[in-house]
Short mmCIF file of C-alpha atoms in Angstrom, two decimals:
data_model
loop_
_atom_site.label_atom_id
_atom_site.label_comp_id
_atom_site.label_asym_id
_atom_site.label_seq_id
_atom_site.Cartn_x
_atom_site.Cartn_y
_atom_site.Cartn_z
CA ILE A 1 -16.43 1.96 49.37
CA TRP A 2 -15.15 4.92 48.90
CA GLN A 3 -14.11 6.84 52.20
CA ASP A 4 -12.59 10.83 52.07
CA ALA A 5 -9.34 10.60 53.70
CA GLY A 6 -7.08 8.04 55.27
CA MET A 7 -3.73 6.79 55.61
CA VAL A 8 -1.79 3.63 54.75
CA ALA A 9 1.77 2.58 54.31
CA GLY A 10 3.11 0.93 51.24
CA THR A 11 6.75 -1.12 51.64
CA ALA A 12 6.96 -3.39 49.01
CA ASN A 13 10.63 -5.07 48.49
CA ALA A 14 10.92 -4.66 45.21
CA PRO A 15 13.17 -2.67 43.48
CA ALA A 16 12.29 1.14 43.26
CA ALA A 17 13.37 1.30 39.93
CA PRO A 18 13.22 0.68 37.16
CA ALA A 19 9.37 1.81 37.34
CA ARG A 20 6.82 -0.71 36.70
CA PRO A 21 5.85 -1.20 33.11
CA TRP A 22 2.38 -1.22 33.89
CA LEU A 23 1.99 2.17 35.18
CA GLY A 24 2.97 3.82 31.74
CA ALA A 25 5.29 5.80 29.99
CA ARG A 26 7.59 8.15 31.82
CA THR A 27 8.00 11.85 31.02
CA ASP A 28 10.01 13.93 32.94
CA ARG A 29 9.64 17.81 33.03
CA GLU A 30 10.76 20.87 35.20
CA GLY A 31 9.47 20.07 38.74
CA GLU A 32 7.11 16.55 37.56
CA VAL A 33 7.16 13.50 36.51
CA GLU A 34 4.33 12.25 34.57
CA PHE A 35 3.44 8.19 34.34
CA LEU A 36 0.81 7.96 31.35
CA GLY A 37 -0.91 4.56 29.97
CA SER A 38 -4.13 3.07 28.22
CA TRP A 39 -6.29 1.47 30.49
CA SER A 40 -9.93 -0.50 29.88
CA PRO A 41 -11.32 -3.71 31.43
CA ALA A 42 -10.68 -5.31 28.63
CA THR A 43 -6.46 -5.32 29.07
CA HIS A 44 -6.60 -4.65 33.16
CA TRP A 45 -7.58 -7.37 34.97
CA GLN A 46 -8.04 -4.38 38.37
CA LEU A 47 -10.71 -3.15 36.73
CA ALA A 48 -12.40 -6.12 34.76
CA GLU A 49 -12.67 -7.88 38.39
CA HIS A 50 -14.27 -4.85 40.45
CA ARG A 51 -17.77 -4.17 38.54
CA VAL A 52 -20.55 -2.64 40.13
CA VAL A 53 -23.51 -4.78 40.37
CA GLY A 54 -25.46 -4.17 37.31
CA GLY A 55 -23.02 -1.10 35.88
CA ASP A 56 -19.74 -0.37 35.12
CA CYS A 57 -15.94 -1.01 36.25
CA VAL A 58 -14.31 0.90 38.34
CA LEU A 59 -10.68 1.15 39.68
CA PRO A 60 -10.66 0.21 43.17
CA GLY A 61 -9.52 2.04 46.10
CA THR A 62 -6.32 0.10 46.44
CA GLY A 63 -5.61 0.13 42.82
CA HIS A 64 -5.28 3.69 42.92
CA LEU A 65 -2.99 3.78 46.24
CA GLU A 66 -0.80 0.78 44.12
CA LEU A 67 -0.53 3.50 41.21
CA MET A 68 0.63 6.30 44.08
CA THR A 69 2.97 4.19 45.79
CA ALA A 70 4.56 2.72 42.62
CA ALA A 71 5.11 6.16 41.06
CA VAL A 72 6.30 7.67 44.01
CA GLN A 73 9.05 4.39 44.16
CA ALA A 74 10.23 4.88 41.06
CA VAL A 75 10.81 8.70 41.05
CA ALA A 76 12.16 8.83 44.54
CA ASP A 77 14.22 5.61 43.57
CA THR A 78 13.26 4.02 47.11
CA PRO A 79 10.76 0.96 47.76
CA CYS A 80 9.98 2.39 51.23
CA VAL A 81 7.28 4.81 50.40
CA THR A 82 4.67 6.37 52.91
CA LEU A 83 1.45 7.38 51.55
CA GLN A 84 0.13 10.29 53.99
CA ARG A 85 -2.93 12.46 53.46
CA VAL A 86 -4.39 10.55 50.70
CA GLU A 87 -7.55 11.39 49.25
CA PHE A 88 -10.47 9.59 47.03
CA LEU A 89 -11.93 12.97 45.04
CA SER A 90 -13.72 10.92 42.53
CA PRO A 91 -14.19 6.78 40.93
CA LEU A 92 -12.07 6.24 38.51
CA VAL A 93 -15.05 4.41 35.80
CA PHE A 94 -14.94 2.87 32.78
CA PRO A 95 -18.28 3.53 31.29
CA ARG A 96 -18.85 0.87 28.76
CA ASP A 97 -15.70 -0.74 29.69
CA ALA A 98 -14.40 2.52 26.72
CA GLU A 99 -10.93 2.39 27.18
CA ARG A 100 -9.27 5.65 28.95
CA GLN A 101 -6.02 7.20 29.66
CA VAL A 102 -4.70 6.98 33.13
CA ALA A 103 -1.88 9.40 33.99
CA VAL A 104 -0.17 9.64 37.55
CA LEU A 105 1.67 13.12 38.69
CA VAL A 106 4.35 13.06 40.87
CA ARG A 107 5.90 16.48 42.34
CA ARG A 108 8.66 17.31 44.63
CA VAL A 109 7.73 19.28 47.96
CA ARG A 110 9.11 20.18 51.12
CA GLU A 111 7.85 17.09 53.16
CA GLY A 112 8.14 14.93 50.39
CA PHE A 113 6.68 14.15 47.01
CA GLU A 114 2.87 14.81 45.94
CA VAL A 115 1.57 12.34 43.83
CA SER A 116 -2.15 12.15 42.01
CA VAL A 117 -4.25 10.29 39.70
CA HIS A 118 -5.82 11.36 36.60
CA SER A 119 -7.42 9.95 33.94
CA ALA A 120 -9.79 11.27 30.51
CA PRO A 121 -11.11 10.07 27.21
CA VAL A 122 -9.07 8.34 24.62
CA GLY A 123 -8.19 11.68 22.57
CA GLU A 124 -8.59 13.45 25.06
CA ASN A 125 -5.86 14.43 27.26
CA GLU A 126 -5.08 17.95 27.95
CA LEU A 127 -4.71 18.90 31.30
CA HIS A 128 -8.18 20.72 30.90
CA GLN A 129 -9.89 17.68 29.81
CA ARG A 130 -8.55 15.67 33.07
CA THR A 131 -10.36 14.41 36.22
CA THR A 132 -8.61 13.63 38.96
CA HIS A 133 -9.40 10.70 41.08
CA ALA A 134 -6.90 10.73 44.03
CA ARG A 135 -3.81 12.56 45.52
CA ALA A 136 -1.66 11.73 48.83
CA VAL A 137 2.03 13.18 50.03
CA GLY A 138 4.16 10.30 49.23
CA VAL A 139 7.12 10.11 51.88
CA ALA A 140 10.15 7.98 50.78
CA THR A 141 12.20 6.56 53.84
CA THR A 142 15.24 3.97 54.11
CA GLN A 143 13.10 1.58 55.89
CA GLY A 144 9.79 0.10 56.22
CA VAL A 145 7.16 1.82 59.00
CA ASP A 146 5.34 0.03 61.45
CA LEU A 147 1.73 1.67 61.82
CA VAL A 148 0.35 -0.67 63.84
CA ASP A 149 1.40 -3.73 66.76
CA ILE A 150 -0.37 -6.91 64.37
CA ALA A 151 0.42 -9.34 67.27
CA ALA A 152 -1.55 -7.01 69.86
CA TRP A 153 -4.33 -7.22 67.24
CA ARG A 154 -4.48 -10.91 67.48
CA ARG A 155 -4.34 -10.86 70.64
CA GLU A 156 -7.65 -9.09 71.11
CA ALA A 157 -9.21 -10.08 67.65
CA THR A 158 -10.10 -13.27 69.38
CA ALA A 159 -14.00 -13.93 68.43
CA VAL A 160 -14.68 -15.40 64.74
CA ALA A 161 -16.45 -13.72 62.18
CA PRO A 162 -17.41 -14.42 58.84
CA ALA A 163 -15.41 -14.34 56.17
CA ASN A 164 -16.99 -13.01 53.28
CA SER A 165 -16.89 -9.34 52.07
CA ASP A 166 -20.10 -7.69 52.69
CA GLN A 167 -19.06 -5.59 49.83
CA GLY A 168 -20.73 -8.24 47.54
CA ARG A 169 -23.69 -7.00 47.23
CA HIS A 170 -22.29 -3.82 45.84
CA VAL A 171 -19.17 -4.82 43.41
CA ALA A 172 -19.13 -7.97 41.07
CA PHE A 173 -15.55 -9.25 42.62
CA GLY A 174 -13.66 -11.51 40.48
CA PRO A 175 -11.54 -14.22 41.60
CA ARG A 176 -8.35 -12.49 42.75
CA TRP A 177 -10.61 -11.02 45.59
CA GLN A 178 -11.72 -14.05 46.48
CA CYS A 179 -8.78 -14.17 49.30
CA ILE A 180 -10.09 -13.87 52.86
CA GLN A 181 -9.21 -16.77 54.74
CA ALA A 182 -10.24 -16.09 58.15
CA VAL A 183 -11.88 -12.88 60.14
CA HIS A 184 -11.61 -11.98 64.15
CA THR A 185 -12.64 -9.24 65.54
CA GLY A 186 -12.41 -8.03 68.94
CA PRO A 187 -13.88 -4.97 71.32
CA ALA A 188 -12.26 -2.40 69.22
CA VAL A 189 -10.01 -4.29 66.45
CA ALA A 190 -10.64 -6.56 63.18
CA VAL A 191 -7.84 -8.63 61.82
CA GLY A 192 -8.25 -10.33 58.47
CA ASP A 193 -5.79 -13.28 56.95
CA LEU A 194 -5.73 -12.88 52.81
CA GLN A 195 -4.30 -15.10 51.01
CA LEU A 196 -4.04 -14.64 47.03
CA PRO A 197 -5.96 -17.85 45.20
CA ALA A 198 -2.86 -19.83 43.39
CA PRO A 199 -3.50 -19.35 40.17
CA PHE A 200 -2.42 -15.94 40.89
CA VAL A 201 0.48 -15.66 42.98
CA ALA A 202 2.49 -14.73 40.10
CA ASP A 203 1.07 -11.64 40.10
CA LEU A 204 3.14 -10.92 43.30
CA ALA A 205 6.54 -9.97 41.02
CA ALA A 206 5.11 -6.85 39.78
CA HIS A 207 2.21 -5.92 42.32
CA ALA A 208 3.67 -5.82 45.63
CA LEU A 209 0.83 -3.72 47.27
CA HIS A 210 -1.35 -6.59 45.30
CA PRO A 211 -4.69 -4.02 44.92
CA ALA A 212 -6.59 -7.65 45.99
CA LEU A 213 -4.54 -7.89 48.78
#
């Protein structure tokens, strides 16, 4: 479920500013921008629909990618952002469904923007009380970045595979995650077709980089 590092491109077509309301309140400080909001399974489907079997809700890795991408989009004032050197450092867990303060910090650096996700229990939001969960370097571009040749992947992936996720043994996914339409594999590639269930298509207006997709 969790990987040490990776690279992903977020090229949402929605306008970059103003920031998405779900990022939280924005505070601009010298050399840094913070987005701070209150999160809990009772208020955020990203958590309620991503619960460890027999345990607590955890923000999915894709949720961290969405938070970091949206924050850099807002600060850089562009919808085209590439995340590089992505690191997942610790799971963002909500023990017993308790509310937590979630902060996304963005700092401008030479190669772009350092962006990181942090959290703390409500009432304990001093910097030394926060846990760092994920970080990356965001690079703003004037247009989208193509990382792979999808058409070539499809030509290679000709074998039909089961359209389900083995992660279901570990995570109790909610209805938004019931989105796998088809899976095809090849010698060195796997291609999945995902479609958000109809009742949740409206999510895309606010979540262009949708955590369930």
